[in-house]
């Protein structure tokens, strides 16, 4: 489906729908009249097959306790195999209401109060929170920024593990916010260091299906012939792929029996809810029949990204835009024009945009912003026009 046709069919006005992104701007930013380019969900309806599957379930009229049917397992297993060459066994799968809550569970299940947990920054801010809120010691290794292209500092990564006796590493793959899709060589280096020092790896792969560049998304558990699989917990969800975040359905994959037993024992102490029947229904339909919709969505994201890159490259060339390899989130460095401590006044006060600010992701990222490209191109065009107009007024 071409971009215009996709947007005509699926783009929606979300104002007045209790949307966090649109209707909570006054609470989040103190201003309800901004263009929301922040939180990572979309202005596009889910695939028709998803909506129809949910309607059929609703028409039954009973929403009692449920369990995960074999058909769901098969749909997810087939998706992982066909899309990512990852052969998942049904016995390895568990569920939660979301990736963020899962991160809190993993930190609590596999570390003790005061233990060190490592993240690579800048990174999605709930990674920071999951460590600090649980009384663990947050250890950060900074990515190397070379003109907007980010790479891992392997020496610093290993040194941090040794010096802080790190017990757990939370990985973001693809990486939010810098847009990297890690190569197999990069993943192998990180995972080999973790295995060497007996550091358990949690790999957040929620953006696994949103691949824009040339790098192929490789699940951590199959890197180098799956030689690190026993040391990895993978967590993913259909929420970013198909815009289903509000349905609270997340897949956890653990192939190591001892790790699984420890997780199951912990889960019994915190997770006494049944599965979300609507979340399962939606996800199963999406995994089975949502491929065409997703391919059209990826075209929209690429179009929006290219528009930003080309227009700002022409009119505001000192803004550094990191290459978007994966996710639908652009990472931009405004420091060529704006003093870091004036970023909010410029972006929100003058450009009238609600964005995620760089310092939310890492303490050294003031002057950066993250913009959401999974939206109607008209909002992206307006956001870019506003940035250019106000930079020209500086």
Short mmCIF file of C-alpha atoms in Angstrom, two decimals:
data_model
loop_
_atom_site.label_atom_id
_atom_site.label_comp_id
_atom_site.label_asym_id
_atom_site.label_seq_id
_atom_site.Cartn_x
_atom_site.Cartn_y
_atom_site.Cartn_z
CA UNK A 1 0.00 0.00 0.00
CA UNK A 2 1.46 3.38 -0.97
CA UNK A 3 2.12 5.96 1.73
CA UNK A 4 -0.77 8.30 0.92
CA UNK A 5 -3.23 5.42 0.76
CA UNK A 6 -1.97 4.01 4.07
CA UNK A 7 -2.29 7.37 5.81
CA UNK A 8 -5.75 8.01 4.39
CA UNK A 9 -6.94 4.65 5.66
CA UNK A 10 -5.18 4.39 9.01
CA UNK A 11 -4.17 7.87 10.28
CA UNK A 12 -6.47 9.09 13.06
CA UNK A 13 -7.08 12.19 15.16
CA UNK A 14 -6.43 11.08 18.74
CA UNK A 15 -7.51 14.23 20.57
CA UNK A 16 -10.24 13.49 23.09
CA UNK A 17 -9.54 9.75 23.29
CA UNK A 18 -7.69 9.80 26.65
CA UNK A 19 -4.44 9.60 24.72
CA UNK A 20 -1.36 10.06 26.90
CA UNK A 21 0.45 11.48 23.90
CA UNK A 22 -2.18 14.07 22.98
CA UNK A 23 -4.55 14.62 25.90
CA UNK A 24 -1.99 14.76 28.72
CA UNK A 25 0.23 17.47 27.23
CA UNK A 26 -0.87 19.98 29.85
CA UNK A 27 0.12 17.59 32.64
CA UNK A 28 3.38 16.46 31.04
CA UNK A 29 4.56 19.73 29.49
CA UNK A 30 2.31 22.38 31.02
CA UNK A 31 0.99 23.29 27.58
CA UNK A 32 -1.88 21.56 25.79
CA UNK A 33 -1.27 23.24 22.42
CA UNK A 34 1.95 21.52 21.36
CA UNK A 35 2.52 19.13 18.46
CA UNK A 36 3.19 15.80 20.23
CA UNK A 37 6.30 14.14 18.81
CA UNK A 38 7.31 12.38 22.01
CA UNK A 39 6.09 9.06 23.48
CA UNK A 40 6.65 6.01 21.26
CA UNK A 41 3.22 5.17 19.96
CA UNK A 42 1.50 6.04 16.69
CA UNK A 43 -1.32 7.99 15.06
CA UNK A 44 -2.20 4.91 13.00
CA UNK A 45 -4.96 2.41 13.65
CA UNK A 46 -3.92 -1.20 14.15
CA UNK A 47 -4.26 -3.53 11.15
CA UNK A 48 -7.81 -4.35 10.09
CA UNK A 49 -7.23 -8.01 10.94
CA UNK A 50 -6.45 -7.00 14.52
CA UNK A 51 -9.52 -4.81 14.89
CA UNK A 52 -11.75 -7.48 13.34
CA UNK A 53 -10.36 -10.20 15.62
CA UNK A 54 -11.06 -8.02 18.65
CA UNK A 55 -14.58 -7.21 17.44
CA UNK A 56 -15.30 -10.90 17.06
CA UNK A 57 -14.07 -11.55 20.59
CA UNK A 58 -16.11 -8.61 21.94
CA UNK A 59 -19.27 -9.86 20.26
CA UNK A 60 -19.01 -13.04 22.32
CA UNK A 61 -19.69 -10.76 25.25
CA UNK A 62 -17.84 -12.65 27.99
CA UNK A 63 -14.47 -11.48 29.26
CA UNK A 64 -13.72 -13.96 32.02
CA UNK A 65 -10.47 -15.56 33.03
CA UNK A 66 -8.49 -16.96 30.12
CA UNK A 67 -5.26 -18.80 29.35
CA UNK A 68 -2.76 -18.65 26.49
CA UNK A 69 -3.94 -20.94 23.68
CA UNK A 70 -1.61 -22.96 21.48
CA UNK A 71 -2.66 -20.80 18.55
CA UNK A 72 -1.03 -17.77 20.22
CA UNK A 73 2.20 -19.62 20.89
CA UNK A 74 2.27 -20.81 17.29
CA UNK A 75 1.70 -17.31 15.90
CA UNK A 76 4.50 -15.80 17.99
CA UNK A 77 6.91 -18.68 17.35
CA UNK A 78 6.27 -18.47 13.61
CA UNK A 79 6.78 -14.70 13.63
CA UNK A 80 10.15 -14.99 15.36
CA UNK A 81 11.28 -17.77 13.06
CA UNK A 82 10.13 -16.17 9.81
CA UNK A 83 11.03 -12.57 10.62
CA UNK A 84 14.20 -13.05 12.69
CA UNK A 85 15.40 -16.62 12.13
CA UNK A 86 14.92 -17.21 15.87
CA UNK A 87 13.60 -20.68 16.71
CA UNK A 88 11.76 -20.26 20.00
CA UNK A 89 10.49 -23.23 21.99
CA UNK A 90 7.08 -22.88 23.61
CA UNK A 91 8.57 -23.93 26.97
CA UNK A 92 10.79 -20.84 26.94
CA UNK A 93 7.93 -18.32 26.82
CA UNK A 94 6.43 -16.38 29.69
CA UNK A 95 4.25 -13.26 29.75
CA UNK A 96 3.96 -9.89 31.43
CA UNK A 97 1.97 -6.71 30.98
CA UNK A 98 4.88 -4.85 29.37
CA UNK A 99 8.60 -4.56 28.81
CA UNK A 100 9.13 -1.89 31.47
CA UNK A 101 7.46 -3.88 34.24
CA UNK A 102 9.49 -6.90 33.09
CA UNK A 103 12.73 -4.95 33.56
CA UNK A 104 11.76 -4.22 37.17
CA UNK A 105 10.98 -7.91 37.69
CA UNK A 106 14.32 -9.04 36.23
CA UNK A 107 16.28 -6.61 38.38
CA UNK A 108 14.49 -7.84 41.49
CA UNK A 109 14.66 -11.52 40.53
CA UNK A 110 18.33 -11.71 39.56
CA UNK A 111 20.08 -9.13 41.74
CA UNK A 112 20.12 -8.11 45.38
CA UNK A 113 19.69 -4.71 46.99
CA UNK A 114 22.91 -2.74 46.35
CA UNK A 115 24.09 -4.90 43.43
CA UNK A 116 25.43 -3.17 40.34
CA UNK A 117 23.38 -3.16 37.13
CA UNK A 118 24.88 -1.86 33.90
CA UNK A 119 23.25 0.07 31.06
CA UNK A 120 24.73 1.71 27.96
CA UNK A 121 23.77 5.39 27.73
CA UNK A 122 22.06 7.34 26.34
CA UNK A 123 19.22 4.87 26.65
CA UNK A 124 15.47 4.70 27.26
CA UNK A 125 14.91 6.32 30.65
CA UNK A 126 12.94 3.46 32.31
CA UNK A 127 16.21 1.48 32.13
CA UNK A 128 17.65 4.00 34.60
CA UNK A 129 14.50 3.92 36.72
CA UNK A 130 14.33 0.11 36.94
CA UNK A 131 17.77 0.13 38.58
CA UNK A 132 17.45 3.17 40.83
CA UNK A 133 13.88 2.54 41.98
CA UNK A 134 14.78 -0.96 43.18
CA UNK A 135 17.74 0.12 45.27
CA UNK A 136 20.42 -1.20 42.96
CA UNK A 137 23.58 0.64 41.94
CA UNK A 138 23.28 2.15 38.48
CA UNK A 139 26.42 1.78 36.36
CA UNK A 140 26.59 3.49 32.98
CA UNK A 141 28.89 3.03 30.02
CA UNK A 142 28.68 5.91 27.54
CA UNK A 143 28.35 5.21 23.83
CA UNK A 144 30.96 6.83 21.60
CA UNK A 145 29.37 9.61 19.52
CA UNK A 146 31.19 10.28 16.25
CA UNK A 147 29.28 13.01 14.41
CA UNK A 148 25.99 11.39 15.36
CA UNK A 149 27.02 7.79 14.73
CA UNK A 150 27.10 5.81 17.98
CA UNK A 151 29.33 2.85 18.78
CA UNK A 152 30.02 0.86 21.92
CA UNK A 153 33.11 1.59 23.99
CA UNK A 154 34.02 -2.03 24.69
CA UNK A 155 36.98 -1.19 26.92
CA UNK A 156 34.85 1.08 29.11
CA UNK A 157 32.07 -1.50 29.10
CA UNK A 158 34.38 -4.24 30.38
CA UNK A 159 36.12 -1.96 32.87
CA UNK A 160 32.78 -0.97 34.39
CA UNK A 161 31.86 -4.62 34.85
CA UNK A 162 35.16 -5.44 36.56
CA UNK A 163 35.38 -2.37 38.79
CA UNK A 164 31.74 -2.53 39.93
CA UNK A 165 31.20 -6.29 40.08
CA UNK A 166 28.21 -5.93 37.77
CA UNK A 167 25.56 -8.67 38.07
CA UNK A 168 23.13 -7.72 35.31
CA UNK A 169 23.34 -5.88 31.99
CA UNK A 170 20.18 -4.44 30.37
CA UNK A 171 20.69 -4.17 26.62
CA UNK A 172 18.61 -2.17 24.15
CA UNK A 173 18.52 -3.78 20.70
CA UNK A 174 17.66 -1.96 18.44
CA UNK A 175 18.84 0.96 20.49
CA UNK A 176 16.47 3.63 21.71
CA UNK A 177 17.17 6.55 21.28
CA UNK A 178 20.25 6.54 19.01
CA UNK A 179 18.68 4.29 16.36
CA UNK A 180 21.44 1.71 16.08
CA UNK A 181 20.82 -1.86 14.92
CA UNK A 182 23.83 -3.62 16.37
CA UNK A 183 25.89 -5.80 14.05
CA UNK A 184 26.58 -9.41 14.96
CA UNK A 185 30.21 -8.49 15.63
CA UNK A 186 29.18 -5.78 18.10
CA UNK A 187 26.72 -8.07 19.84
CA UNK A 188 29.26 -10.87 20.03
CA UNK A 189 31.80 -8.59 21.75
CA UNK A 190 29.27 -7.38 24.32
CA UNK A 191 27.85 -10.82 25.03
CA UNK A 192 31.27 -12.45 25.26
CA UNK A 193 32.37 -9.90 27.88
CA UNK A 194 29.20 -10.55 29.87
CA UNK A 195 29.68 -14.30 29.71
CA UNK A 196 33.33 -13.95 30.74
CA UNK A 197 32.33 -12.18 33.98
CA UNK A 198 29.10 -14.12 34.58
CA UNK A 199 26.89 -11.09 33.95
CA UNK A 200 23.31 -12.01 33.06
CA UNK A 201 21.99 -10.17 30.00
CA UNK A 202 18.45 -8.85 29.58
CA UNK A 203 17.94 -7.93 25.93
CA UNK A 204 15.07 -5.52 25.30
CA UNK A 205 14.13 -6.18 21.67
CA UNK A 206 10.77 -4.45 21.58
CA UNK A 207 11.74 -2.51 18.43
CA UNK A 208 12.97 -5.65 16.64
CA UNK A 209 10.51 -5.31 13.75
CA UNK A 210 11.13 -1.61 13.04
CA UNK A 211 14.25 -1.87 10.87
CA UNK A 212 14.91 1.06 8.53
CA UNK A 213 18.58 0.79 7.53
CA UNK A 214 20.80 -1.88 6.03
CA UNK A 215 21.78 -3.72 9.23
CA UNK A 216 19.79 -6.88 9.92
CA UNK A 217 18.24 -7.21 13.37
CA UNK A 218 19.84 -10.22 15.08
CA UNK A 219 18.24 -11.50 18.29
CA UNK A 220 20.87 -11.66 21.02
CA UNK A 221 19.98 -15.29 21.71
CA UNK A 222 21.09 -16.46 18.26
CA UNK A 223 24.32 -14.44 17.97
CA UNK A 224 27.30 -16.54 16.85
CA UNK A 225 25.35 -19.76 16.63
CA UNK A 226 23.40 -19.14 19.86
CA UNK A 227 26.51 -19.64 21.98
CA UNK A 228 25.32 -17.03 24.52
CA UNK A 229 21.67 -18.10 24.69
CA UNK A 230 21.96 -19.59 28.17
CA UNK A 231 23.03 -16.22 29.51
CA UNK A 232 20.23 -14.17 27.93
CA UNK A 233 16.68 -13.18 28.77
CA UNK A 234 14.89 -11.71 25.75
CA UNK A 235 11.88 -9.48 26.14
CA UNK A 236 9.75 -8.22 23.28
CA UNK A 237 6.17 -7.28 22.47
CA UNK A 238 3.84 -6.47 19.58
CA UNK A 239 3.18 -3.02 21.02
CA UNK A 240 5.69 -0.97 19.00
CA UNK A 241 5.27 -3.06 15.86
CA UNK A 242 1.48 -2.85 15.63
CA UNK A 243 0.61 0.07 17.97
CA UNK A 244 -0.88 -2.15 20.70
CA UNK A 245 0.79 -0.71 23.80
CA UNK A 246 -2.49 -0.19 25.68
CA UNK A 247 -3.34 -3.90 25.45
CA UNK A 248 -0.56 -4.86 27.87
CA UNK A 249 0.89 -8.01 26.31
CA UNK A 250 4.61 -8.79 26.46
CA UNK A 251 6.63 -11.92 25.60
CA UNK A 252 9.54 -13.08 27.77
CA UNK A 253 11.93 -15.72 26.39
CA UNK A 254 14.27 -17.71 28.67
CA UNK A 255 15.94 -20.86 27.33
CA UNK A 256 18.14 -21.61 30.36
CA UNK A 257 16.21 -23.94 32.71
CA UNK A 258 17.94 -22.68 35.86
CA UNK A 259 17.33 -19.05 34.94
CA UNK A 260 13.72 -19.88 34.11
CA UNK A 261 13.23 -21.65 37.44
CA UNK A 262 14.56 -18.63 39.30
CA UNK A 263 12.36 -16.29 37.29
CA UNK A 264 9.27 -18.46 37.85
CA UNK A 265 9.94 -18.56 41.58
CA UNK A 266 10.17 -14.78 41.72
CA UNK A 267 7.18 -14.30 39.42
CA UNK A 268 4.97 -16.16 41.88
CA UNK A 269 5.59 -13.41 44.42
CA UNK A 270 4.50 -10.53 42.18
CA UNK A 271 2.48 -11.80 39.23
CA UNK A 272 -0.87 -13.24 40.24
CA UNK A 273 -2.93 -11.80 37.38
CA UNK A 274 -4.28 -13.78 34.45
CA UNK A 275 -3.37 -12.93 30.86
CA UNK A 276 -5.12 -10.09 29.03
CA UNK A 277 -7.54 -11.83 26.68
CA UNK A 278 -7.83 -8.81 24.35
CA UNK A 279 -4.07 -8.37 24.22
CA UNK A 280 -3.60 -12.00 23.24
CA UNK A 281 -6.35 -11.81 20.63
CA UNK A 282 -4.88 -8.70 19.04
CA UNK A 283 -1.29 -9.95 19.09
CA UNK A 284 -2.16 -13.34 17.60
CA UNK A 285 -4.00 -11.71 14.68
CA UNK A 286 -1.13 -9.25 14.16
CA UNK A 287 1.53 -11.95 14.15
CA UNK A 288 -0.50 -14.09 11.75
CA UNK A 289 -1.72 -11.47 9.30
CA UNK A 290 -0.10 -8.09 10.02
CA UNK A 291 2.96 -8.30 7.77
CA UNK A 292 1.54 -6.23 4.90
CA UNK A 293 0.39 -3.47 7.26
CA UNK A 294 3.83 -3.41 8.89
CA UNK A 295 5.61 -3.13 5.55
CA UNK A 296 3.47 -0.10 4.67
CA UNK A 297 4.16 1.44 8.08
CA UNK A 298 7.90 1.06 7.53
CA UNK A 299 7.55 2.97 4.27
CA UNK A 300 5.86 5.83 6.16
CA UNK A 301 8.60 5.89 8.80
CA UNK A 302 11.31 5.96 6.11
CA UNK A 303 9.49 8.75 4.29
CA UNK A 304 9.21 10.83 7.46
CA UNK A 305 12.85 10.24 8.40
CA UNK A 306 14.07 11.15 4.91
CA UNK A 307 11.96 14.32 4.98
CA UNK A 308 13.53 15.42 8.27
CA UNK A 309 17.03 14.53 7.14
CA UNK A 310 16.75 16.26 3.75
CA UNK A 311 14.95 19.43 4.89
CA UNK A 312 17.11 20.04 7.94
CA UNK A 313 20.22 19.02 6.04
CA UNK A 314 19.42 21.77 3.55
CA UNK A 315 18.09 24.50 5.85
CA UNK A 316 19.73 23.74 9.20
CA UNK A 317 22.85 21.72 8.40
CA UNK A 318 24.42 22.15 11.85
CA UNK A 319 21.70 19.94 13.38
CA UNK A 320 23.19 16.46 13.62
CA UNK A 321 20.69 13.68 12.95
CA UNK A 322 21.85 10.20 13.89
CA UNK A 323 21.31 7.63 11.12
CA UNK A 324 18.04 5.79 11.71
CA UNK A 325 18.80 2.08 11.39
CA UNK A 326 16.07 0.83 13.70
CA UNK A 327 13.14 2.06 15.83
CA UNK A 328 10.94 4.92 14.63
CA UNK A 329 12.66 7.51 16.83
CA UNK A 330 15.03 10.16 15.49
CA UNK A 331 17.87 11.36 17.73
CA UNK A 332 18.95 14.95 17.02
CA UNK A 333 21.77 17.12 18.32
CA UNK A 334 20.74 20.79 18.33
CA UNK A 335 23.89 22.17 19.94
CA UNK A 336 25.16 23.60 16.66
CA UNK A 337 22.47 26.25 17.02
CA UNK A 338 21.09 26.15 20.56
CA UNK A 339 22.80 26.32 23.93
CA UNK A 340 21.98 23.08 25.80
CA UNK A 341 20.21 24.87 28.65
CA UNK A 342 18.00 26.72 26.14
CA UNK A 343 16.72 23.61 24.36
CA UNK A 344 13.33 23.48 26.04
CA UNK A 345 12.70 27.19 25.54
CA UNK A 346 13.49 26.79 21.84
CA UNK A 347 11.73 23.49 21.08
CA UNK A 348 8.68 23.95 23.26
CA UNK A 349 8.39 27.70 23.62
CA UNK A 350 9.20 28.67 20.03
CA UNK A 351 8.79 25.56 17.85
CA UNK A 352 5.70 24.43 19.80
CA UNK A 353 6.78 20.79 19.94
CA UNK A 354 6.46 18.21 22.70
CA UNK A 355 9.55 15.98 22.52
CA UNK A 356 11.65 13.69 24.65
CA UNK A 357 14.67 15.65 25.86
CA UNK A 358 18.18 14.25 25.70
CA UNK A 359 18.90 14.52 29.41
CA UNK A 360 16.09 12.04 30.07
CA UNK A 361 18.26 9.39 28.38
CA UNK A 362 21.69 10.30 29.71
CA UNK A 363 23.26 13.02 31.83
CA UNK A 364 25.58 14.12 29.00
CA UNK A 365 22.82 14.58 26.43
CA UNK A 366 21.44 18.03 27.18
CA UNK A 367 20.89 19.75 23.85
CA UNK A 368 19.59 16.58 22.18
CA UNK A 369 15.98 15.66 21.44
CA UNK A 370 14.13 12.52 20.31
CA UNK A 371 11.35 12.79 17.71
CA UNK A 372 8.74 10.15 16.87
CA UNK A 373 8.46 9.31 13.14
CA UNK A 374 5.56 6.82 13.44
CA UNK A 375 3.00 9.48 12.77
CA UNK A 376 1.09 11.26 10.03
CA UNK A 377 3.58 13.01 7.71
CA UNK A 378 1.68 16.29 8.16
CA UNK A 379 2.86 16.50 11.78
CA UNK A 380 6.46 15.77 10.78
CA UNK A 381 6.31 18.44 8.07
CA UNK A 382 4.92 20.99 10.51
CA UNK A 383 7.54 20.13 13.14
CA UNK A 384 10.37 20.54 10.63
CA UNK A 385 8.94 23.81 9.31
CA UNK A 386 8.72 25.17 12.85
CA UNK A 387 12.33 24.22 13.62
CA UNK A 388 13.63 25.80 10.41
CA UNK A 389 11.56 28.97 10.87
CA UNK A 390 12.80 29.51 14.40
CA UNK A 391 16.43 28.66 13.69
CA UNK A 392 16.37 31.30 10.97
CA UNK A 393 15.19 33.78 13.58
CA UNK A 394 18.12 33.17 15.91
#
